[in-house]
GROMACS .gro file of C-alpha atoms in nm:
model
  435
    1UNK     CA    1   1.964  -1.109  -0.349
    2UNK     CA    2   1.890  -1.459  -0.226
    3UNK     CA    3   2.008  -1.606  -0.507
    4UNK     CA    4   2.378  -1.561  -0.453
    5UNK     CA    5   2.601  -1.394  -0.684
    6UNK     CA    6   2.459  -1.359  -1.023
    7UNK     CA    7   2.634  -1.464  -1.349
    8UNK     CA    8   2.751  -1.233  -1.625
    9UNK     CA    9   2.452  -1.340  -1.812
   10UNK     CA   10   2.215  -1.254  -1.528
   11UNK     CA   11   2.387  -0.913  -1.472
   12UNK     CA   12   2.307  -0.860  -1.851
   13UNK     CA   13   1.957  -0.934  -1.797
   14UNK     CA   14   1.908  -0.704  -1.468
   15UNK     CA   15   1.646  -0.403  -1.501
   16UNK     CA   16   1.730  -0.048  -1.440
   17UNK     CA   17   1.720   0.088  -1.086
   18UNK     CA   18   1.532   0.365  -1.204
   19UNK     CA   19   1.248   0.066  -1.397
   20UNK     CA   20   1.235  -0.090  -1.027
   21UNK     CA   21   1.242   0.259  -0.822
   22UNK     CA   22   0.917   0.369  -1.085
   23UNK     CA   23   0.776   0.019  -1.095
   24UNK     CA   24   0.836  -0.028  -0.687
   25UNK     CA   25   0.615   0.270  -0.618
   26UNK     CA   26   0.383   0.185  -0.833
   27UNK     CA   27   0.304  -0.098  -0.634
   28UNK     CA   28   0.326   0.074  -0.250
   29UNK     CA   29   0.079   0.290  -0.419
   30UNK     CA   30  -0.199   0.057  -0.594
   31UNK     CA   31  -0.198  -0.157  -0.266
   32UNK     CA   32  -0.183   0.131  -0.014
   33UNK     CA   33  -0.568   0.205  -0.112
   34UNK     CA   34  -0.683  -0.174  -0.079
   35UNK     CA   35  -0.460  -0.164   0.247
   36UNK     CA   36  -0.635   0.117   0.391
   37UNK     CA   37  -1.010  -0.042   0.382
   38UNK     CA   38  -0.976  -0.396   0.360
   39UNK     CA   39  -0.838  -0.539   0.676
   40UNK     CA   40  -1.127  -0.347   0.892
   41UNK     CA   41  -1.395  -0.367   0.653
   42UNK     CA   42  -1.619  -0.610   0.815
   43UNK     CA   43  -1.610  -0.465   1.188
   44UNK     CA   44  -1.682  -0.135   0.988
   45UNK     CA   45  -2.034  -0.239   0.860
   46UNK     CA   46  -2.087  -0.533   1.110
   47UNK     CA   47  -2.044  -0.271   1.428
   48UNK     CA   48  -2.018   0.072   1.309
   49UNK     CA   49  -2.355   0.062   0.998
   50UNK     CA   50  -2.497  -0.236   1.183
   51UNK     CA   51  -2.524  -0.486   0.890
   52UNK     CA   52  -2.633  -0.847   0.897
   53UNK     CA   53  -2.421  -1.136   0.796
   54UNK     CA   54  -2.604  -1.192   0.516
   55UNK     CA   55  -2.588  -0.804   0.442
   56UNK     CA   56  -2.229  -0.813   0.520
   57UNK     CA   57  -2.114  -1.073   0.298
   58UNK     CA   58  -2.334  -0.935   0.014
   59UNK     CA   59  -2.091  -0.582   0.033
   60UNK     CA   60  -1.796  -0.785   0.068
   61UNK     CA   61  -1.899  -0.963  -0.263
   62UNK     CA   62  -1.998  -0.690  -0.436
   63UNK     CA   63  -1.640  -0.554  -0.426
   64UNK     CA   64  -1.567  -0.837  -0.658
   65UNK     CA   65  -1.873  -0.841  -0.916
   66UNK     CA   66  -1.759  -0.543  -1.090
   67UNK     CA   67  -1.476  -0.676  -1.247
   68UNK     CA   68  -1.630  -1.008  -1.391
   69UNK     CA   69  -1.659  -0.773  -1.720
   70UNK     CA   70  -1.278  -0.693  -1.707
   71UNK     CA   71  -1.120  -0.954  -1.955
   72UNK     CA   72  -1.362  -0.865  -2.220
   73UNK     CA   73  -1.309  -0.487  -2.196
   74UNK     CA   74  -1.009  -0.413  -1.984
   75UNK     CA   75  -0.813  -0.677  -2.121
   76UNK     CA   76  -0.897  -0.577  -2.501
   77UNK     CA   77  -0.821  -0.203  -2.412
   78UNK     CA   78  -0.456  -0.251  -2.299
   79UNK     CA   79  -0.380  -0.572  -2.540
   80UNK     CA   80  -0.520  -0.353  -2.825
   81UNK     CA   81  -0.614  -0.003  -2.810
   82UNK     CA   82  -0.449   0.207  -2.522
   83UNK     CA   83  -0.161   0.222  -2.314
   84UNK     CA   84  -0.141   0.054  -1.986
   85UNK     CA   85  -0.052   0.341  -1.760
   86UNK     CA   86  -0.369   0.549  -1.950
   87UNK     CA   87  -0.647   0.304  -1.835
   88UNK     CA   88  -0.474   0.284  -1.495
   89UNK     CA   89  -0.495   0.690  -1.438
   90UNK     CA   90  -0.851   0.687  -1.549
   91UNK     CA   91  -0.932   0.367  -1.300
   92UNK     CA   92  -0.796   0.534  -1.015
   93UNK     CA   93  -0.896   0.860  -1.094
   94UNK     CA   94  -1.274   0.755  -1.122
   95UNK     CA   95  -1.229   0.526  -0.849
   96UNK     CA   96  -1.069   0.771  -0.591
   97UNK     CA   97  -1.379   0.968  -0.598
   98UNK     CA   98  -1.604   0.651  -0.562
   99UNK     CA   99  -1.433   0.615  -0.257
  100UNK     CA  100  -1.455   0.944  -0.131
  101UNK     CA  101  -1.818   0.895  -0.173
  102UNK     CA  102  -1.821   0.593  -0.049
  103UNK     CA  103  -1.668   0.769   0.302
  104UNK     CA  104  -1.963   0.947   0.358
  105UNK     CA  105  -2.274   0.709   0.273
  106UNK     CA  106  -2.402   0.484   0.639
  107UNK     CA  107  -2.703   0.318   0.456
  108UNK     CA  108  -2.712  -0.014   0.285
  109UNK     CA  109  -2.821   0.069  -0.035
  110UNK     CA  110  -2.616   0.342  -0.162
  111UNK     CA  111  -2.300   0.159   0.000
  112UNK     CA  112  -2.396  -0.149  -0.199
  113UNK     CA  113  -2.388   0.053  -0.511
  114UNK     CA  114  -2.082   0.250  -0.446
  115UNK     CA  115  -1.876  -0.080  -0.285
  116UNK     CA  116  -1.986  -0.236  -0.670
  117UNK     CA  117  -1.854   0.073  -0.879
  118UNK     CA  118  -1.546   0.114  -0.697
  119UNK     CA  119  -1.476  -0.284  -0.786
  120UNK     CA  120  -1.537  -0.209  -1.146
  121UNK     CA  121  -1.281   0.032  -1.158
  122UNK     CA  122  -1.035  -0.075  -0.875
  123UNK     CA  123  -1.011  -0.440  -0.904
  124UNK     CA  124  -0.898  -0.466  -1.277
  125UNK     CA  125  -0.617  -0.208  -1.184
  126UNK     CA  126  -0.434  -0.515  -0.961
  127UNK     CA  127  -0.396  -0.728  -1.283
  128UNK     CA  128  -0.288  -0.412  -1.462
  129UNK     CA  129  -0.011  -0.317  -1.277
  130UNK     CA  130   0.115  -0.696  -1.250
  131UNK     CA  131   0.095  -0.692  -1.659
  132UNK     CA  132   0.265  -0.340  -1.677
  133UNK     CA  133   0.584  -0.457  -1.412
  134UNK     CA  134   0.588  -0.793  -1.614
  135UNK     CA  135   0.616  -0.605  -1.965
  136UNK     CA  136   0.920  -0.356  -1.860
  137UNK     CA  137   1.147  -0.577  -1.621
  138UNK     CA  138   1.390  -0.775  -1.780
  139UNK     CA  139   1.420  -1.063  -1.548
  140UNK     CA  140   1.054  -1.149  -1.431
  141UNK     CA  141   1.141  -1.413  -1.209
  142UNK     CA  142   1.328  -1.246  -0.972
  143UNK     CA  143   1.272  -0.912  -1.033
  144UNK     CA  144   0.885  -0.928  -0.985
  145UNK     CA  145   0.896  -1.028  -0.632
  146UNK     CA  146   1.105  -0.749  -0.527
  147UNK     CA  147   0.900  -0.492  -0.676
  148UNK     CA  148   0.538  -0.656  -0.604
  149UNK     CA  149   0.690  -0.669  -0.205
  150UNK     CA  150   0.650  -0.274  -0.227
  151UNK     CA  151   0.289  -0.361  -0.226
  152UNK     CA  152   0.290  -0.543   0.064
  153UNK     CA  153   0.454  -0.238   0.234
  154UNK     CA  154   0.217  -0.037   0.115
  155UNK     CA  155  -0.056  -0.280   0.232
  156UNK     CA  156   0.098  -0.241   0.598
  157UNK     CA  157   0.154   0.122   0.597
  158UNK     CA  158  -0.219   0.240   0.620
  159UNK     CA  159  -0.305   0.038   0.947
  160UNK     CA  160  -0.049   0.222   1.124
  161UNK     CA  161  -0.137   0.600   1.010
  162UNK     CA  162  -0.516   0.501   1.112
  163UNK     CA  163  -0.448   0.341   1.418
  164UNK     CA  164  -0.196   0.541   1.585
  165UNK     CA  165  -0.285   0.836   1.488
  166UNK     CA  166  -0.675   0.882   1.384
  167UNK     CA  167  -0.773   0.621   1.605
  168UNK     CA  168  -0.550   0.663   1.855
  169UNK     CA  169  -0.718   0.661   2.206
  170UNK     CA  170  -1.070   0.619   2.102
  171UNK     CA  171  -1.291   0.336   2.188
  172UNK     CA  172  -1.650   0.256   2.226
  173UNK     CA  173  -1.937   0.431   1.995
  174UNK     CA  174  -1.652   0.682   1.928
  175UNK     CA  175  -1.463   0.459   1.764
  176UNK     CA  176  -1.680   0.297   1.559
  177UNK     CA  177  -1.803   0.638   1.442
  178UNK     CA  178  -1.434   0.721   1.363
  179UNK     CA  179  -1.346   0.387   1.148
  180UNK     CA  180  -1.461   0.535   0.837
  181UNK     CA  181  -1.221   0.710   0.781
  182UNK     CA  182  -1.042   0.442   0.579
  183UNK     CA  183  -1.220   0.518   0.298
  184UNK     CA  184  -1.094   0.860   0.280
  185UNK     CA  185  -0.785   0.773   0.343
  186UNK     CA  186  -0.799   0.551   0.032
  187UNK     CA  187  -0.983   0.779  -0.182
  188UNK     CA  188  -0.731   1.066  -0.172
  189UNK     CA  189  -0.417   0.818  -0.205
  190UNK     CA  190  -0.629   0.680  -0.529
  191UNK     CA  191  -0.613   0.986  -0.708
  192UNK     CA  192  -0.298   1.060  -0.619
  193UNK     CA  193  -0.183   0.716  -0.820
  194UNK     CA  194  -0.374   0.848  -1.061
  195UNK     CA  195  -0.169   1.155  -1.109
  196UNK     CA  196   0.186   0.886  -1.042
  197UNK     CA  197   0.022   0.654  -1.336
  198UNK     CA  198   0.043   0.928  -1.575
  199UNK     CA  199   0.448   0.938  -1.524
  200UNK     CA  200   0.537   0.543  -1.565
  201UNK     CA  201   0.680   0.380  -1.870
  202UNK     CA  202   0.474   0.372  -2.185
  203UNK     CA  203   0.329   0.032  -2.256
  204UNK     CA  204   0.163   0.069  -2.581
  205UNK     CA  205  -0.003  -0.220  -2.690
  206UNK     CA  206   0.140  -0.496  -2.859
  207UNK     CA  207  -0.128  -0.585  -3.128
  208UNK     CA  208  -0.120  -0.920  -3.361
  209UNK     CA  209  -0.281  -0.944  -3.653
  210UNK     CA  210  -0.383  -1.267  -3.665
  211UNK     CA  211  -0.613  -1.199  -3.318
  212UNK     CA  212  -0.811  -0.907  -3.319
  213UNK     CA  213  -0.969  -0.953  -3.022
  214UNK     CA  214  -0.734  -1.048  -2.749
  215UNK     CA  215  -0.996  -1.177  -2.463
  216UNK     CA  216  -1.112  -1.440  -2.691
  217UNK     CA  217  -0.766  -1.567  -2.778
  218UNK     CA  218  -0.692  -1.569  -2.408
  219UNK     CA  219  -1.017  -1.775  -2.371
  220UNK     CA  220  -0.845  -1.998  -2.575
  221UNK     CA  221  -0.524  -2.049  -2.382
  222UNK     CA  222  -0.732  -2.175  -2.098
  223UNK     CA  223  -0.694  -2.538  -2.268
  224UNK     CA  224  -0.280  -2.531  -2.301
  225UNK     CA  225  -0.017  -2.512  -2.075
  226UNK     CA  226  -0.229  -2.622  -1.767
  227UNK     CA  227  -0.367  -2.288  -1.753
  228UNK     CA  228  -0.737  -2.439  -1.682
  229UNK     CA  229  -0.637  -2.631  -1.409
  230UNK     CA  230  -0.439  -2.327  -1.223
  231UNK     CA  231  -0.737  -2.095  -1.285
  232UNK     CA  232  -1.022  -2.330  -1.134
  233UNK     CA  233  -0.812  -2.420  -0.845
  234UNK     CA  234  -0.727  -2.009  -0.798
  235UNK     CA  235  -1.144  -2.001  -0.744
  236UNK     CA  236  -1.163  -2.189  -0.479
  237UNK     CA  237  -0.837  -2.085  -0.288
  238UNK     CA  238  -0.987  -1.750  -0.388
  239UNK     CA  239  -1.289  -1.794  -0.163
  240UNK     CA  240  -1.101  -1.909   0.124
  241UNK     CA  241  -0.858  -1.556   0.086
  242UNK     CA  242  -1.210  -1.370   0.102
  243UNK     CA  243  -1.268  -1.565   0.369
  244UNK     CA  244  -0.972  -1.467   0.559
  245UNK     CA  245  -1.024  -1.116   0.499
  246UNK     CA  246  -1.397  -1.138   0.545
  247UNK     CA  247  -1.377  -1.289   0.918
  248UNK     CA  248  -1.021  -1.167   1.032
  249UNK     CA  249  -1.068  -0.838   1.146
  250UNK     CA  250  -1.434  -0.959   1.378
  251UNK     CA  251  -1.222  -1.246   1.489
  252UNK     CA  252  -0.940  -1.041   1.628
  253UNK     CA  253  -1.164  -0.744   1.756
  254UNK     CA  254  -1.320  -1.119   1.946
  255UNK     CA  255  -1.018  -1.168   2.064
  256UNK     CA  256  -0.905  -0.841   2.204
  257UNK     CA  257  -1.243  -0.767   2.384
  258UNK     CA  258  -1.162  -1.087   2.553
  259UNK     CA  259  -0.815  -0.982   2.735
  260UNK     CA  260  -1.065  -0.634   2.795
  261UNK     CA  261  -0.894  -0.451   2.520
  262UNK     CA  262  -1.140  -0.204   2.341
  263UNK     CA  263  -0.901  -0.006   2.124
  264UNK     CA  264  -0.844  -0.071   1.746
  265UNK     CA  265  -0.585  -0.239   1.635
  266UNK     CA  266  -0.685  -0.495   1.431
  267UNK     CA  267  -0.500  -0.400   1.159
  268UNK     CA  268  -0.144  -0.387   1.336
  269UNK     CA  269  -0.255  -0.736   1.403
  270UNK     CA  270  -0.326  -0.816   1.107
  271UNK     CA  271  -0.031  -0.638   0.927
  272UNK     CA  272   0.204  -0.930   1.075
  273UNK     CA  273   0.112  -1.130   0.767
  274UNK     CA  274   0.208  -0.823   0.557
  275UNK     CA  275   0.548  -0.822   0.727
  276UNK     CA  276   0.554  -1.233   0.683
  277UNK     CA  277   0.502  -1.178   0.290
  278UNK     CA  278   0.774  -0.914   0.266
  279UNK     CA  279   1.047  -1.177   0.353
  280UNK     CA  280   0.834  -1.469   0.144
  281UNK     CA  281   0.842  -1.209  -0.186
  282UNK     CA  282   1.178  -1.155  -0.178
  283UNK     CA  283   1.252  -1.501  -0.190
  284UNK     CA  284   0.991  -1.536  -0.398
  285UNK     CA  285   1.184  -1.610  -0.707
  286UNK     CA  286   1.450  -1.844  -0.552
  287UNK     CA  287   1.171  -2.078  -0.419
  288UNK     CA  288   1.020  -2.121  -0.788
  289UNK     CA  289   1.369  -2.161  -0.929
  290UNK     CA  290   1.469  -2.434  -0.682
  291UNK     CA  291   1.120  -2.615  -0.627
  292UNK     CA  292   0.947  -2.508  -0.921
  293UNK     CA  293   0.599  -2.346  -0.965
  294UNK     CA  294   0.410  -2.687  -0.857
  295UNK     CA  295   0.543  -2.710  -0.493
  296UNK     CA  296   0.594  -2.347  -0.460
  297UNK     CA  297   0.223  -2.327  -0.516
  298UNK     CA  298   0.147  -2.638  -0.313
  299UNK     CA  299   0.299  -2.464  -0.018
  300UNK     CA  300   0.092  -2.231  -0.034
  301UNK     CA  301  -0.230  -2.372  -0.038
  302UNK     CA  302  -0.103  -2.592   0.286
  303UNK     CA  303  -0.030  -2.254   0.458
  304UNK     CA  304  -0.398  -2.155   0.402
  305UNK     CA  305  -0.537  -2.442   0.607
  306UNK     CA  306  -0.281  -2.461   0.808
  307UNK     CA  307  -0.403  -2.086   0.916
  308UNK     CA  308  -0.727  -2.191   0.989
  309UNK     CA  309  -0.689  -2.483   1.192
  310UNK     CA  310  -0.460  -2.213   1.419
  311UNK     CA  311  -0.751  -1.990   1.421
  312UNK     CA  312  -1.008  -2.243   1.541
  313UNK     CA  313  -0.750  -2.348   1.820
  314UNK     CA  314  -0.797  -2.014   1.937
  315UNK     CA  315  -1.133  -2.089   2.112
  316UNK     CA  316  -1.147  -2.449   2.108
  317UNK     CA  317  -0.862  -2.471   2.303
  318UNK     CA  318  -0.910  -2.169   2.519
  319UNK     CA  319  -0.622  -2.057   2.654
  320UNK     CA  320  -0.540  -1.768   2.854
  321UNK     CA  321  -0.581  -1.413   2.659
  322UNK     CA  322  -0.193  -1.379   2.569
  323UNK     CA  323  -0.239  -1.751   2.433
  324UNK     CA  324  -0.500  -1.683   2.235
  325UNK     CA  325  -0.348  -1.333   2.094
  326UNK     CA  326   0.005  -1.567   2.006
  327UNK     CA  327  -0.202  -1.824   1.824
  328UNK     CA  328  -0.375  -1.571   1.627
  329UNK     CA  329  -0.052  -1.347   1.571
  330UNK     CA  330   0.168  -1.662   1.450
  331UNK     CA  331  -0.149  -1.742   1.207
  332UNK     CA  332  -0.172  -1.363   1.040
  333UNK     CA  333   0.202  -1.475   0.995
  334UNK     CA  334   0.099  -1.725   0.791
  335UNK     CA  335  -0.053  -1.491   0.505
  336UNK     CA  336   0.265  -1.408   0.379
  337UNK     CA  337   0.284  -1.774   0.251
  338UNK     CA  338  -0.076  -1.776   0.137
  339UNK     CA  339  -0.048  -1.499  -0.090
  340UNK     CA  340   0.326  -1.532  -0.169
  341UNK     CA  341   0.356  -1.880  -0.265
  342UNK     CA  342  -0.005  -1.925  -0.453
  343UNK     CA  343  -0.145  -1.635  -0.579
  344UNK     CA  344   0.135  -1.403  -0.632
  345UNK     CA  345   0.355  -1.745  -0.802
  346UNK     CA  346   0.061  -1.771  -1.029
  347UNK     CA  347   0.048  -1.422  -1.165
  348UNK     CA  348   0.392  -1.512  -1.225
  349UNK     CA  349   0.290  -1.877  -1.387
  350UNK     CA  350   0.089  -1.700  -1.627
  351UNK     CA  351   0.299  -1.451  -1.722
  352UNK     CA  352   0.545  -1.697  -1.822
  353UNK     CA  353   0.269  -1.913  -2.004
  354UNK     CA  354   0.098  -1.663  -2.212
  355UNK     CA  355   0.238  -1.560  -2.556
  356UNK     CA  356   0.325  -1.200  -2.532
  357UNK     CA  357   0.026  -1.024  -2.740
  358UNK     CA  358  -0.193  -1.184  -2.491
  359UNK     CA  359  -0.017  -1.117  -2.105
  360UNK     CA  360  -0.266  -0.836  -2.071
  361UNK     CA  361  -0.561  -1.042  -2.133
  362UNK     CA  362  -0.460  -1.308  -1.937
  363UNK     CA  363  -0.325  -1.175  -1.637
  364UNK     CA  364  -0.682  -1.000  -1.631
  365UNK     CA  365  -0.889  -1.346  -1.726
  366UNK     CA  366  -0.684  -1.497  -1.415
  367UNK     CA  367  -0.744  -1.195  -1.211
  368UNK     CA  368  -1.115  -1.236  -1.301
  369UNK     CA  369  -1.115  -1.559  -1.166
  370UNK     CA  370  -0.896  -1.511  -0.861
  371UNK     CA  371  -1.031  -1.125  -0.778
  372UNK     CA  372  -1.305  -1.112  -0.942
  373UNK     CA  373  -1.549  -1.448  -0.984
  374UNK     CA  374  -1.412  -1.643  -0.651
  375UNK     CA  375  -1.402  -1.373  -0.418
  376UNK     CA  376  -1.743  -1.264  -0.526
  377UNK     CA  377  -1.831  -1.600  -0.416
  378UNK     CA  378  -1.657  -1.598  -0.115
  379UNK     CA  379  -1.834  -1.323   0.047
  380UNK     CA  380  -2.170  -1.488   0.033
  381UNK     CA  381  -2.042  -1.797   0.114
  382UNK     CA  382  -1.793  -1.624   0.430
  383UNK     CA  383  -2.157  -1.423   0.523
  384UNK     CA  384  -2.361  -1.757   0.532
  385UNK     CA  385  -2.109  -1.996   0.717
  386UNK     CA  386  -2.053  -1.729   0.966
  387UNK     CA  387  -2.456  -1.670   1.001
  388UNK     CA  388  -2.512  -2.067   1.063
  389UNK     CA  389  -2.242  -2.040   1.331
  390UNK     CA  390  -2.400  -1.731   1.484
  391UNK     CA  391  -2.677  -1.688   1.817
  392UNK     CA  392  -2.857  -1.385   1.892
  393UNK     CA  393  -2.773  -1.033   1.782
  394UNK     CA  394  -2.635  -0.746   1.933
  395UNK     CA  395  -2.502  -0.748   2.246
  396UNK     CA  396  -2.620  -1.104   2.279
  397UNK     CA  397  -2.467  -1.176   1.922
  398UNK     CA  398  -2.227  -1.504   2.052
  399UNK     CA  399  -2.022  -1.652   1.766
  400UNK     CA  400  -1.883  -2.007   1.753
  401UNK     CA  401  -1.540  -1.942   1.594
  402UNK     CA  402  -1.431  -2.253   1.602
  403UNK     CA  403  -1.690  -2.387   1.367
  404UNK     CA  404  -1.620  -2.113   1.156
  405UNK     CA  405  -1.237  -2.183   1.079
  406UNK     CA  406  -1.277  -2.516   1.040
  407UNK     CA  407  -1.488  -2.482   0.790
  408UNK     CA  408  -1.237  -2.273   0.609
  409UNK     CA  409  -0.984  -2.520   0.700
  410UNK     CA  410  -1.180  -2.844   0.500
  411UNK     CA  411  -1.248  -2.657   0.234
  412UNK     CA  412  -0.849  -2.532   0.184
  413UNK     CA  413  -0.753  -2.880   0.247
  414UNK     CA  414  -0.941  -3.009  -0.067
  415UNK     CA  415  -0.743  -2.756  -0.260
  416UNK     CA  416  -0.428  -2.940  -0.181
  417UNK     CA  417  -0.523  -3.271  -0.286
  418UNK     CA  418  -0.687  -3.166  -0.587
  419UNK     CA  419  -0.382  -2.889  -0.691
  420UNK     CA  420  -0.103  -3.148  -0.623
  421UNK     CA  421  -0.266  -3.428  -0.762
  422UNK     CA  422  -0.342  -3.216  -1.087
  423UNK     CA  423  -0.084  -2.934  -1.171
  424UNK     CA  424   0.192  -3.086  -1.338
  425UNK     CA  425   0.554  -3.036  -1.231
  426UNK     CA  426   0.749  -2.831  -1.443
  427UNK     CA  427   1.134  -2.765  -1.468
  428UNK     CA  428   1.128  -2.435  -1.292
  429UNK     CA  429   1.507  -2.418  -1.250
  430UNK     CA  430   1.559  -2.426  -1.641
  431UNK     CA  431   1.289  -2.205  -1.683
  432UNK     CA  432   1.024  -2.427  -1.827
  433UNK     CA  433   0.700  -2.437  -1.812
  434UNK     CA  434   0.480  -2.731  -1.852
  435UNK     CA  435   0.276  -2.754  -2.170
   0.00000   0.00000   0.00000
């Protein structure tokens, strides 16, 4: 551990290997189906269903709407009514066969439709398993990092099977035919969570009398213990993840078409970050106990601009092909201290805010916000700044990447200012939070 040798009183407080083993899986699991689709989503409907920008960004968005009804249902189910691990079998059950479907539509429509169901049911499932770790490890601060960094490896694990083994050696029309096969990929692994789900701990509910209905108390949190302020920031840096993940995968296949490369691997590109955030999750914990949440966070933030302006150097600069491909490599490094130190530090921030009948609730009213509400309007927003930077279509299409990532870049850099001029600075080493 990177915290040195532990005290007596830590040892006490340690969770069971078997807890972390179940809860570690749990994790590779959940984020092995977002790992399989995400990174190579855009190429997939920008060059393989020949969508628009506009069309584009309004798929990538709609695998956020769904969930913008999860804190008043979702959250009320697991705070109140059901176990934990219940509503996460029936999510992924339901949503493995979305996906499935999902694998076989090519039209814009019924892909719309589908991308939106599957986010009702997948999306929530993220907050769900962060609520269900937090609830059965006995040491949250430096427990949760270990197991959540299964989920990065889980992330990474999918690019590799696709690429080097169902894509392997294809390129052309024949590859873009064969990208879809992410979605079955994640499909099958979703209902086989759903089947692991069924075996985790039992997390009944943990019901108080005195507030029936948990969203609305949670609703009610958002004016203490700077709780407001972390969730309105989390939109914004929200829509510059989705744009990341929106732009990533066309910018690198950019970039590989011109060193003359026409095989796929984006996503072994792009699982460098997922690599990055192992090593940033395991020290996860020591970072907020030795900085604090504040300047954990702050860091963050700074490594999401900071990935940007590396991005538009990438073209405005113009170097030769194996400069450009080291630029872009040493910014998908970067991600690991994107979603390390700010979003996965606030899941943890709220945890340790929210009174203990409501962690369900909130971790999904943050979610909502983070997932959920900003990423929903990130895609439109990724789909129009990259159409206003676009010329021509097809094999004309010419895209002006630099204007694109420094966009990104302004916009992340306003989230620093206004976080670290806002959040308050709390005494993370003692284990306070501010109130």
């Amino acid at each position: 551990m990177p915290e040195g040798n532990p005290t007596a009183s830590e040892l006490q407080t340690r969770s069971s290997l078997q807890v972390m083993s179940r809860l570690s899986l749990m994790m590779f699991l959940q984020y092995f189906v977002q790992g399989a689709y995400q990174p190579v989503v855009t190429v997939y409907v920008l060059k393989t269903l020949n969508f628009t920008e506009s069309q584009a960004g309004a798929f990538s968005a709609m695998l956020s709407v769904g969930p913008l009804i999860a804190p008043f249902f979702v959250g009320q189910m697991i705070d109140r009514y059901f176990a934990t691990e219940r509503v996460l079998a029936v999510c992924h059950l339901l949503g493995g066969f979305v996906m499935l479907a999902l694998y076989t539509q090519t039209t814009f429509w019924p892909v719309i439709v589908l991308g939106t169901l599957y986010s009702v049911l997948y999306v929530p499932t993220m907050m769900l398993t962060n609520a269900l770790a937090f609830r059965h490890l006995r040491n949250r601060d430096l427990e949760f990092p270990w197991v959540r960094l299964f989920g990065t490896i889980g992330f990474m694990v999918p690019a590799y099977l696709v690429e080097f083994w169902w894509l392997w050696g294809l390129e052309g029309e024949a590859l873009s035919r064969a990208r879809g096969v992410v979605f079955m990929f994640s499909g099958v692994v979703g209902l086989l969570m759903a089947a692991y789900c069924l075996t985790l701990p039992n997390t009944p509910p943990e019901p108080n009398e005195q507030r029936k209905y948990a969203p609305g108390a949670a609703v009610q949190q958002l004016l203490t213990n700077h709780f407001f302020t972390l969730v309105i920031i989390s939109f914004f840096i929200a829509i510059a993840h989705k744009f990341f993940w929106f732009w990533n995968s066309p910018f690198l296949r950019a970039i590989l078409d011109s060193g003359g490369i026409e095989g796929a691997y984006e996503q072994s590109i792009s699982s460098v970050g997922q690599f990055c955030e192992i090593f940033v999750m395991a020290g996860l914990g020591f970072a907020i106990r030795r900085f604090g949440f504040k300047w954990t966070m702050v860091s963050g933030t700074i490594a999401y601009a900071v990935r940007c302006l590396m991005f538009a150097a990438v073209f405005g600069l113009d170097p030769p092909f194996t400069g450009k491909l080291a630029i872009a490599i040493m910014g998908q490094a970067l991600h690991g201290f994107c979603f390390g130190c700010f979003l996965a530090a606030g899941y943890m921030y709220v945890d340790k805010a929210a009174p203990s009948d409501l962690r369900g609730s909130m971790q999904t009213l943050y979610g909502t916000f983070v997932v959920a509400v900003g990423l929903f309007v990130g895609g439109f927003v990724s789909g129009w700044v990259g159409g206003l930077f676009s010329n021509g279509s097809g094999e004309s299409l010419a895209r002006n990447w630099t204007g694109i990532w420094l966009s990104c870049a302004a916009f992340s850099s306003i989230c620093i200012l206004v976080f670290a001029i806002f959040f308050p600075t709390e005494r993370a080493r003692d284990g306070a939070v501010a109130t």
